[in-house]
mmCIF file of C-alpha atoms and ligand atoms in Angstrom:
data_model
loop_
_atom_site.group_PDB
_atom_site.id
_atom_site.type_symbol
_atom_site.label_atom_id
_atom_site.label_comp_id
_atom_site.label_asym_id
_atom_site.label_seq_id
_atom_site.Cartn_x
_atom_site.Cartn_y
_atom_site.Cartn_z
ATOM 1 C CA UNK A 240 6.066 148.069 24.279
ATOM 2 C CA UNK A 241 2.119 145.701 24.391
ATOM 3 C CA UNK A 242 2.569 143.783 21.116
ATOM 4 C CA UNK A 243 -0.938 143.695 19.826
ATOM 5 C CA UNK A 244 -3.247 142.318 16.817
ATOM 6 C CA UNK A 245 -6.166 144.422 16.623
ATOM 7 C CA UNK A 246 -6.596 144.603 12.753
ATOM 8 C CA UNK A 247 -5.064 144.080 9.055
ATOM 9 C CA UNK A 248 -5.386 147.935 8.484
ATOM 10 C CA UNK A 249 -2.505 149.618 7.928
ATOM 11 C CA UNK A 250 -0.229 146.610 8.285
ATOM 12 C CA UNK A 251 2.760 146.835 6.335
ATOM 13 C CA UNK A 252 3.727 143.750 3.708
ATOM 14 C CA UNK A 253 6.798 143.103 5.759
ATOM 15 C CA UNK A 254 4.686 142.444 8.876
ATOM 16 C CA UNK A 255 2.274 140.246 6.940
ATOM 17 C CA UNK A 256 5.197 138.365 5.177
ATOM 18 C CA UNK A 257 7.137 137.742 8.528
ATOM 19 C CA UNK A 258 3.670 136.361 10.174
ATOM 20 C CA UNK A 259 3.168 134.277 6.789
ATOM 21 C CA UNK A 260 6.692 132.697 6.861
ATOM 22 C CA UNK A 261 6.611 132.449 10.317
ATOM 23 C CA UNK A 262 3.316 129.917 10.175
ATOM 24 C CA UNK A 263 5.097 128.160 7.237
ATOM 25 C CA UNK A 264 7.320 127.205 9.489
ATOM 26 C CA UNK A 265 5.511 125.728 12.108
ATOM 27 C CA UNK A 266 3.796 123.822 9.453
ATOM 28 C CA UNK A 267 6.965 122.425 8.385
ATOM 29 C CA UNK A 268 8.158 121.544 11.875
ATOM 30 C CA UNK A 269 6.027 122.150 14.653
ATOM 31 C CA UNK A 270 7.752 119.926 17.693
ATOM 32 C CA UNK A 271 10.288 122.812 17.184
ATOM 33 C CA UNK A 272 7.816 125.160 18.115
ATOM 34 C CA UNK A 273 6.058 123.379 21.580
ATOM 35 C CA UNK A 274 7.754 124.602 23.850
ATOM 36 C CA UNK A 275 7.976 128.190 22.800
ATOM 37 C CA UNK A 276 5.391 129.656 24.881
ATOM 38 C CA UNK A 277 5.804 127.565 28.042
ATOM 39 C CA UNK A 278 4.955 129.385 31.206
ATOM 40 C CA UNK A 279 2.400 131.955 29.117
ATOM 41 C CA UNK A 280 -1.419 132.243 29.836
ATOM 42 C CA UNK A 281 -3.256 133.128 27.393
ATOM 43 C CA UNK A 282 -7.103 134.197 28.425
ATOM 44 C CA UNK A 283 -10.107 133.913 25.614
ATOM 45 C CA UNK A 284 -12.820 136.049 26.233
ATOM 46 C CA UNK A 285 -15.435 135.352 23.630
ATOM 47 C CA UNK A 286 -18.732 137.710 24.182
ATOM 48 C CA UNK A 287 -20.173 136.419 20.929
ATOM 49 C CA UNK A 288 -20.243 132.093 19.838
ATOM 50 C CA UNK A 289 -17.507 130.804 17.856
ATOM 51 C CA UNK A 290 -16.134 127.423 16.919
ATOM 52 C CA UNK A 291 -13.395 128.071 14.290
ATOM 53 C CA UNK A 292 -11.547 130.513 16.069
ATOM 54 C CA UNK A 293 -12.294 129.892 19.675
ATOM 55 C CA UNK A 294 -10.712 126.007 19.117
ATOM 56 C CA UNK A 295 -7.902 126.888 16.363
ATOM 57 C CA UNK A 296 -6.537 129.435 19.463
ATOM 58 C CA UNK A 297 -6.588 127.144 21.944
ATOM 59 C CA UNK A 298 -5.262 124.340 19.621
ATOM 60 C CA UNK A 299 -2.287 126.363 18.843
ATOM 61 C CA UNK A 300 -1.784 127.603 21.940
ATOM 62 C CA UNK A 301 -1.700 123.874 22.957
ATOM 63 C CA UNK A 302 0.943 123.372 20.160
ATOM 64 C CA UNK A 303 3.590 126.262 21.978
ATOM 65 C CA UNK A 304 2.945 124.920 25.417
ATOM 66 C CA UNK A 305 1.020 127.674 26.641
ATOM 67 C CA UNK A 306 -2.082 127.377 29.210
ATOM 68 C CA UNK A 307 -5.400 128.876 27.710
ATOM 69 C CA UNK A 308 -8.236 129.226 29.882
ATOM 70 C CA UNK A 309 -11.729 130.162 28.714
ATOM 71 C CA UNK A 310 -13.693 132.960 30.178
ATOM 72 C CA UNK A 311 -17.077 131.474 31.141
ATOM 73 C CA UNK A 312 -19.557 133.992 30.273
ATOM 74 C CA UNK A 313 -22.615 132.793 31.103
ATOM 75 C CA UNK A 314 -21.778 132.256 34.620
ATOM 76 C CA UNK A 315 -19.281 134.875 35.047
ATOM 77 C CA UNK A 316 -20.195 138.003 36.817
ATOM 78 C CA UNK A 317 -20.896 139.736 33.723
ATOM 79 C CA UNK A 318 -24.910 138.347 34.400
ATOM 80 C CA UNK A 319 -24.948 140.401 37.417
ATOM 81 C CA UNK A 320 -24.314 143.333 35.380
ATOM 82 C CA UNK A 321 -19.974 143.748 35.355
ATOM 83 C CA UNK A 322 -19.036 146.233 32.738
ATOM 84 C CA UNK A 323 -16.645 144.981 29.953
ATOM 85 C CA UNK A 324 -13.998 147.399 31.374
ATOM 86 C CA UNK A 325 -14.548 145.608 34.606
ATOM 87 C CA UNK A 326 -14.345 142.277 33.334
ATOM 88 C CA UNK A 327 -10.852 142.278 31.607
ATOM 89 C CA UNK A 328 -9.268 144.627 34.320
ATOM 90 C CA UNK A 329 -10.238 142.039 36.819
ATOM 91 C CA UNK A 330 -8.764 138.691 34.324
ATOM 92 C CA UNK A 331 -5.219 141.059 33.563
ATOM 93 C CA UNK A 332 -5.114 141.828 37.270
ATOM 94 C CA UNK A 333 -5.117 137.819 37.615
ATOM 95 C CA UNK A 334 -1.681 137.792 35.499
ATOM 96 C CA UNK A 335 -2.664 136.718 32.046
ATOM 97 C CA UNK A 336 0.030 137.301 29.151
ATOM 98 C CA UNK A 337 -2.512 137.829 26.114
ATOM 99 C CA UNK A 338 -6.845 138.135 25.728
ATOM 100 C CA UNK A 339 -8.310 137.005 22.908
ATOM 101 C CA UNK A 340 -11.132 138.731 22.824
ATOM 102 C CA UNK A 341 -14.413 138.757 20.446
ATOM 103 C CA UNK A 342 -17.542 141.444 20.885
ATOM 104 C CA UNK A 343 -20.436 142.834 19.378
ATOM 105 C CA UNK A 344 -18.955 146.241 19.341
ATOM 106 C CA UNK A 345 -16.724 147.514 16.529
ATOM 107 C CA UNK A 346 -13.859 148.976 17.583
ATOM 108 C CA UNK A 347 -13.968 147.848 21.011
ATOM 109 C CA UNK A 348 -10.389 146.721 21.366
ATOM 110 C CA UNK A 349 -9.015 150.043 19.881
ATOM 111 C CA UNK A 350 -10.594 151.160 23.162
ATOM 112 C CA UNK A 351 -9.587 148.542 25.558
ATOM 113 C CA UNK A 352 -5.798 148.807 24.216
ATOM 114 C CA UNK A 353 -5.571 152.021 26.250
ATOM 115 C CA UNK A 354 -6.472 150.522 29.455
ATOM 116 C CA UNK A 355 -4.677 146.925 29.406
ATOM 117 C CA UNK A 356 -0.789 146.596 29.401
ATOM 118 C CA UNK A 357 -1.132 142.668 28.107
ATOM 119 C CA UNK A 358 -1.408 142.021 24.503
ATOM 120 C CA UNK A 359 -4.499 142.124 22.779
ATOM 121 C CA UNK A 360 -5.641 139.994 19.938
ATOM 122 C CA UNK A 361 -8.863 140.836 17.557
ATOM 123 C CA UNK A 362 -11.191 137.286 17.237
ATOM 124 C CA UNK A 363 -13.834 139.350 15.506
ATOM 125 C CA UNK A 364 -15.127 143.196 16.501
ATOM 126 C CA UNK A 365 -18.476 143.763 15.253
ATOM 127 C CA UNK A 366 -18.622 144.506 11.485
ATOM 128 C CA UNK A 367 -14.838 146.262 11.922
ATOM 129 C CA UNK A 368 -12.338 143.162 11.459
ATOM 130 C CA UNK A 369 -11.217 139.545 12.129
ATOM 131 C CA UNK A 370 -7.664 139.623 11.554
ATOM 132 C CA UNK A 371 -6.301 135.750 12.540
ATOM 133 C CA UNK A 372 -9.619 134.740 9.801
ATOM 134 C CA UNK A 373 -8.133 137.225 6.901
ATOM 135 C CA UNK A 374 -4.328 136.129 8.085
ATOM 136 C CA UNK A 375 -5.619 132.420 7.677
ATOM 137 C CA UNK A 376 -7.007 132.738 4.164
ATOM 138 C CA UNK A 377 -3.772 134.225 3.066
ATOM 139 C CA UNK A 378 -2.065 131.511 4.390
ATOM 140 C CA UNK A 379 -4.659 129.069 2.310
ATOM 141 C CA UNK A 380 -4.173 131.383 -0.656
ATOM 142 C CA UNK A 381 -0.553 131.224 -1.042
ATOM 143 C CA UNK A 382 -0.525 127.465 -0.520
ATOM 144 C CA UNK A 383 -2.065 127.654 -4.576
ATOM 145 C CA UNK A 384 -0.766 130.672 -5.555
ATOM 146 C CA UNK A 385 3.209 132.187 -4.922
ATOM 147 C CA UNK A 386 1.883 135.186 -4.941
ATOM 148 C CA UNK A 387 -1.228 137.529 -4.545
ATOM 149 C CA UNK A 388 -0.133 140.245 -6.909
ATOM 150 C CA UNK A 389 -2.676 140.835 -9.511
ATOM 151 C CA UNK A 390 -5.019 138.072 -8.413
ATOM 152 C CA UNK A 391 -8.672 138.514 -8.774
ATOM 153 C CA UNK A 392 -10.106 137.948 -6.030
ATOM 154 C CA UNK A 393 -14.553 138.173 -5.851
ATOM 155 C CA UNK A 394 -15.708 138.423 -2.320
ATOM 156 C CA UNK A 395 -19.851 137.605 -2.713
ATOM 157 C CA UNK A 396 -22.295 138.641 0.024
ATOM 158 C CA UNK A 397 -23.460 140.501 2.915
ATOM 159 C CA UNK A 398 -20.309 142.930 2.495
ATOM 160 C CA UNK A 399 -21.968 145.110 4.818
ATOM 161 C CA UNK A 400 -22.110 143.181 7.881
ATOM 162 C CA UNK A 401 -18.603 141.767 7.142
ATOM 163 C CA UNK A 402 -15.861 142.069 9.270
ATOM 164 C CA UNK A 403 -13.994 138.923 7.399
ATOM 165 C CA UNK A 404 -14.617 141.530 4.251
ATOM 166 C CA UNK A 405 -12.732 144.471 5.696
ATOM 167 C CA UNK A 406 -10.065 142.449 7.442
ATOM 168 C CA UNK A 407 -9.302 140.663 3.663
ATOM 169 C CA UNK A 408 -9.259 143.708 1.300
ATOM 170 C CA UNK A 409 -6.538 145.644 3.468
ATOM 171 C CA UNK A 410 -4.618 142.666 3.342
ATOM 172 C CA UNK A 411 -5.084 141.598 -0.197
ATOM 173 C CA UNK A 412 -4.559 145.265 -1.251
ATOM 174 C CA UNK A 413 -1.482 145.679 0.062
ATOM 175 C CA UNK A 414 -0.361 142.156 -1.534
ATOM 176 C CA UNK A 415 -1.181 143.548 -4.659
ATOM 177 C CA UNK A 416 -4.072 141.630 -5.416
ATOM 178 C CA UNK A 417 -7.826 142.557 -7.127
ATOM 179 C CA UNK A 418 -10.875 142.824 -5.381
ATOM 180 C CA UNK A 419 -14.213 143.211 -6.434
ATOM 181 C CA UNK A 420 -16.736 142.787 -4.149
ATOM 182 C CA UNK A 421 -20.266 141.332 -4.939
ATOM 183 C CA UNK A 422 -23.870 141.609 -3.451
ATOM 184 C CA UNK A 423 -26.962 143.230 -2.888
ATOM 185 C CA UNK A 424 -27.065 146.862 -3.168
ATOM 186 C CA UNK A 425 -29.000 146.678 0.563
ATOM 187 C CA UNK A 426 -25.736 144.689 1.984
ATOM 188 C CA UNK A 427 -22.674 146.404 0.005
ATOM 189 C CA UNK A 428 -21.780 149.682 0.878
ATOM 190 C CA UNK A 429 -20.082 152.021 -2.139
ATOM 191 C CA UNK A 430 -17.384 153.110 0.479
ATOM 192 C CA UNK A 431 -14.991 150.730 -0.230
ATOM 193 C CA UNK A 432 -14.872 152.092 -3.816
ATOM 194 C CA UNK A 433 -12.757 155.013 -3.066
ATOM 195 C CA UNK A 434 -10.101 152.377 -1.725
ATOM 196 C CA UNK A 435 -10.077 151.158 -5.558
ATOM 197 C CA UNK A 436 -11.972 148.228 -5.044
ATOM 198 C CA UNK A 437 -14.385 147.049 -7.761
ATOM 199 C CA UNK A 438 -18.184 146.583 -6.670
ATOM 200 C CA UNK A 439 -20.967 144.919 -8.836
ATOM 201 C CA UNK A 440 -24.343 143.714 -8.263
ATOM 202 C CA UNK A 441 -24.245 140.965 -10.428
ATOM 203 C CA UNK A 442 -22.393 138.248 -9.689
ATOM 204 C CA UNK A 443 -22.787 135.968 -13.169
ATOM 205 C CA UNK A 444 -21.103 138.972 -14.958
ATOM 206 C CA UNK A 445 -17.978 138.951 -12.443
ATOM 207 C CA UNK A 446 -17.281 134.991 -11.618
ATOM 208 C CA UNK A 447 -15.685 134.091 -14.588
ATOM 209 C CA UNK A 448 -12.429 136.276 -13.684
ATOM 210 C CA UNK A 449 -12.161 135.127 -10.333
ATOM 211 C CA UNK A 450 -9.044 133.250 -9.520
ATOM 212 C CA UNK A 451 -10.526 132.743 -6.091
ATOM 213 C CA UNK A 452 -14.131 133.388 -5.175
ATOM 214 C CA UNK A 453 -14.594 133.905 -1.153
ATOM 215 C CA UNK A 454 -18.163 133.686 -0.260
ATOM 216 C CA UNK A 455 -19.632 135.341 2.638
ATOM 217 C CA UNK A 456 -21.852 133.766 5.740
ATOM 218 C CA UNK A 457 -25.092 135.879 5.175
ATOM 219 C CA UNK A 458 -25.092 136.642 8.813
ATOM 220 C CA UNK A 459 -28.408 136.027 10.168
ATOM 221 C CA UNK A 460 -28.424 137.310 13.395
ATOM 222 C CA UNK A 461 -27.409 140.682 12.121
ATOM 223 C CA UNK A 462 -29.691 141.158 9.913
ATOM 224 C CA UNK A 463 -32.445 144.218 10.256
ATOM 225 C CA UNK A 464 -35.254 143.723 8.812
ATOM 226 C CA UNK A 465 -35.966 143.826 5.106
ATOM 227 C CA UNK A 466 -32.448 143.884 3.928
ATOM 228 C CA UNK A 467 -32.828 140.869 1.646
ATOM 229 C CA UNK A 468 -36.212 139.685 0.373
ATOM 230 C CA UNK A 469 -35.636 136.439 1.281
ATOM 231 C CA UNK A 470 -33.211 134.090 1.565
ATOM 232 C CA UNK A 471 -34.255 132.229 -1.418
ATOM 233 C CA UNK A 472 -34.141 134.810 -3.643
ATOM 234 C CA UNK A 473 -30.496 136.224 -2.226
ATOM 235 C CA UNK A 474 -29.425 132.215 -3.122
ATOM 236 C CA UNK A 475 -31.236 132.948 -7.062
ATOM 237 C CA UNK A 476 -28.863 136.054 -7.273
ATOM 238 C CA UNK A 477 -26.525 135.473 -5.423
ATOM 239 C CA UNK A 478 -25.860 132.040 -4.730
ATOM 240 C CA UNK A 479 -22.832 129.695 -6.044
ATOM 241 C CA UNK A 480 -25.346 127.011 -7.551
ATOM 242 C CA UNK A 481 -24.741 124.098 -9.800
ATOM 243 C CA UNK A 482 -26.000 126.306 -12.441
ATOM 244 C CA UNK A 483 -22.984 128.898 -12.136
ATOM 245 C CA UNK A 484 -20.270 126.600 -12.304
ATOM 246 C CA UNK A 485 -19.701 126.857 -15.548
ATOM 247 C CA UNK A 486 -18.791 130.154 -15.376
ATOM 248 C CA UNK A 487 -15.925 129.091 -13.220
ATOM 249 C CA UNK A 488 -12.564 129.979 -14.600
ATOM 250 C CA UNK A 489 -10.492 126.569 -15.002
ATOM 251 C CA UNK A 490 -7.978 126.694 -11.691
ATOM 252 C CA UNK A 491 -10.844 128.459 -9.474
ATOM 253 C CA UNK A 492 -10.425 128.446 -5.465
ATOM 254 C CA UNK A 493 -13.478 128.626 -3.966
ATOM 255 C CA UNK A 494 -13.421 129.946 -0.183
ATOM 256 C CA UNK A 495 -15.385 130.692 2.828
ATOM 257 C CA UNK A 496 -14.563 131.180 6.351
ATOM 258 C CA UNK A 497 -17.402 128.792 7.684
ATOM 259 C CA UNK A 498 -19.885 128.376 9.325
ATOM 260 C CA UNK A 499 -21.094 127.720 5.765
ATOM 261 C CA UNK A 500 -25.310 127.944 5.336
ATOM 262 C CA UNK A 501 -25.468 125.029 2.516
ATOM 263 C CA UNK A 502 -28.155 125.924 0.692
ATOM 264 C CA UNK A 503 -27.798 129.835 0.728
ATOM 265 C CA UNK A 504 -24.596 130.761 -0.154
ATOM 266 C CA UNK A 505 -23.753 127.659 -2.200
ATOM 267 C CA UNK A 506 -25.843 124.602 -2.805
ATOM 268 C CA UNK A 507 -25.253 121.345 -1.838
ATOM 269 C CA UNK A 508 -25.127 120.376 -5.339
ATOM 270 C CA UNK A 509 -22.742 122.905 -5.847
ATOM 271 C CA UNK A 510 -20.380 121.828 -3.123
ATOM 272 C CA UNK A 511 -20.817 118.068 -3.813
ATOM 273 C CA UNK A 512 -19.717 118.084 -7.708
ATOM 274 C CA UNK A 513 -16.721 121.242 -6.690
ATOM 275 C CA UNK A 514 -15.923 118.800 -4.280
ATOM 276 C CA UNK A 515 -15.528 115.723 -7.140
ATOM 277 C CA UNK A 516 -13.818 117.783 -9.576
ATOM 278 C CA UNK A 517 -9.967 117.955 -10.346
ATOM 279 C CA UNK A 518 -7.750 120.629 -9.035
ATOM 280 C CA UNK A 519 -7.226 122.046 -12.068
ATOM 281 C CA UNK A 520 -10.624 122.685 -12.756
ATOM 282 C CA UNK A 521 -11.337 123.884 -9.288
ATOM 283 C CA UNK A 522 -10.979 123.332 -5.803
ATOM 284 C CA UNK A 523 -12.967 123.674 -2.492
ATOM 285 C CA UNK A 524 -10.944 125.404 0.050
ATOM 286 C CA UNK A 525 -13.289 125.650 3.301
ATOM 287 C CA UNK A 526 -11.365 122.480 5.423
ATOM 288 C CA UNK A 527 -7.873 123.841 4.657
ATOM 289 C CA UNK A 528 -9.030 126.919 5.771
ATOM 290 C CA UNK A 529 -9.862 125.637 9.032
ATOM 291 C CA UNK A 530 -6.487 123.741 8.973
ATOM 292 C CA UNK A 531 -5.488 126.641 7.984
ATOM 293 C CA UNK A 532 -6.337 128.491 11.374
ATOM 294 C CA UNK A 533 -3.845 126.416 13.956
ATOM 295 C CA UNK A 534 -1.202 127.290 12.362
ATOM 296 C CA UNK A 535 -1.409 130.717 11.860
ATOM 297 C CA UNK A 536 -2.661 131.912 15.330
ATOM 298 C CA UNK A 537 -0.115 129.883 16.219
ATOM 299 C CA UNK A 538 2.359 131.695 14.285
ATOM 300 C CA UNK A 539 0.856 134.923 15.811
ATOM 301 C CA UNK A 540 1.031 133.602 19.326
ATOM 302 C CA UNK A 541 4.676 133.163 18.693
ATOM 303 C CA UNK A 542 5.274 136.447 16.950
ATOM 304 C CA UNK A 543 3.462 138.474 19.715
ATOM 305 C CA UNK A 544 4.316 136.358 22.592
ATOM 306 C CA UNK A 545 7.233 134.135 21.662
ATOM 307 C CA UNK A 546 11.212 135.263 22.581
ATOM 308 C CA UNK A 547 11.827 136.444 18.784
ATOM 309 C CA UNK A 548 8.702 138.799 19.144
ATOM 310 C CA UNK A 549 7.810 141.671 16.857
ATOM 311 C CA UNK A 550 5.555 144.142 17.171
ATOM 312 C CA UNK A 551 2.972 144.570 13.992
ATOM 313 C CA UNK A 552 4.350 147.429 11.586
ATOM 314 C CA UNK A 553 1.858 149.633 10.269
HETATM 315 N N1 CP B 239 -14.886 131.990 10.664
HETATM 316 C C1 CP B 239 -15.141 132.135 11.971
HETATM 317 O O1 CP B 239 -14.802 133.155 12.596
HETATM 318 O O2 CP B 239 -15.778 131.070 12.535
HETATM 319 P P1 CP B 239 -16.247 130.964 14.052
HETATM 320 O O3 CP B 239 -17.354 131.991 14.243
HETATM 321 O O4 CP B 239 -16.740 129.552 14.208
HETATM 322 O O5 CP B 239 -15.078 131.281 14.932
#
């Protein structure tokens, strides 16, 4: 049977918990864990830039003992007009034992899972999901809390664009925790209500019950045309500015899953005096998030690749 990671929908508690303890273990000891995938080569296929997730793969494949290799799009064949299909039958015909993959197109893997008979791993699909991102903020999450159940948890942004968004709240949900997601009514959708998720257009009236406020790249390059005013005035409504923090509960984690645009969604005032307060009055999350990254893809590696593999329960 493939063992793939295409999404957070659907994905039992178990699952999650297995992949969580699995990464806390790594953390604890990794030279256990380098030679776990030795012999495997893992292929990244990344149709759309990354930093983050592109390096925190490799990295941890690195940390197993794996080879990664890098599909080099912008002199591969694709210019000459290969289809997708094409492309990742011909790298699997070359005897790769995983693709990362990351696209435009939502959904895409769903559709290449058919095809392939080499697990497939979700780096981002469109506005549809980024698993390893929502896996990773768990990870960050539980290193403050011991559990999710009944946290509040405020998502603020361009909730319509988000794949980090729907990734998180299937997660989160089935951990028990709260969500309410925040924004403009042009960028937040009312279909996640029926899921019983809270949404609000205001965020002053919602940050002072967050236990963890996640803040959301307002993704320029997919934005159409007049969906914000400008991005001044999103940063007036919508921003985390120095002005705000004081409606920060004491304890507050304050989260985003980079790259962050300082002066839009928080302002460098903002970060700078979150960044010089005390944990217990709040705390900046965005570097152990990145941390964050290794060593849960590398858990994942290892739990879809590695000899005590599962497949993900949903
Ligand atoms: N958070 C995230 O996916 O970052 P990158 O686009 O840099 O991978």
């Amino acid at each position: 049977m493939t063992r793939h990671m295409l999404g957070l929908h659907g994905v039992t508690a178990e699952s999650l918990g297995m992949i969580m303890e699995r990464a806390w273990r790594i953390r604890q000891n990794r030279r256990q864990y380098r030679e776990k995938l030795k012999g495997k080569l893992i292929a990244a296929l990344f149709f759309e830039p990354s930093t983050r997730t592109k390096l925190s793969f490799e990295l941890a494949a690195h940390w197993l003992g794996a080879e990664f290799i890098h599909f080099p799009l912008e002199t591969s064949s694709r210019v000459k007009g290969e289809s997708l299909l094409d492309t990742i039958l011909t790298v699997t015909a070359m005897g790769v034992d995983a693709l990362i993959i990351r696209h435009s197109n939502s959904g895409v893997l769903e559709w290449l899972k058919e095809k392939v008979d080499v697990p497939l791993i979700n780096a981002g699909d469109g506005a549809h999901e980024h698993p390893t991102q929502a896996l990773l903020d768990l990870h960050t999450m539980y290193h403050y809390f011991d559990s999710l159940k009944d946290i509040e948890v405020v998502m603020v942004g361009d909730i319509q664009h988000s794949r980090v968004v729907r990734s998180s709240i299937w997660a989160l949900k089935t951990l028990g925790a709260r969500i309410t997601l925040v924004g403009p009514p042009s960028l937040l959708p009312r279909e996640f209500e029926q899921f019983g998720i809270s949404i609000s257009w205001r965020l002053d009236e919602v940050l002072p019950k967050a236990d963890i406020v996640y803040l959301l790249r307002i993704q320029q390059e997919r934005q159409q045309k007049g969906l914000l005013p400008s991005l001044a005035d999103y940063t007036r409504q919508f921003g985390l500015t120095a002005g705000r923090l004081s409606l920060l509960k004491p304890g507050v984690l304050v989260m985003h899953p980079g790259p962050v645009n300082v002066g839009v969604e928080i302002t460098a005032e903002a970060l700078q005096l979150l960044r010089s307060w005390p944990r217990e009055r709040a705390q900046v999350c965005i570097e152990h998030q990145v941390a964050s990254g290794v060593v849960v893809r590398a858990a994942l590696l290892d739990y879809l690749l590695g000899e005590e593999s599962h497949e993900i329960t949903a």
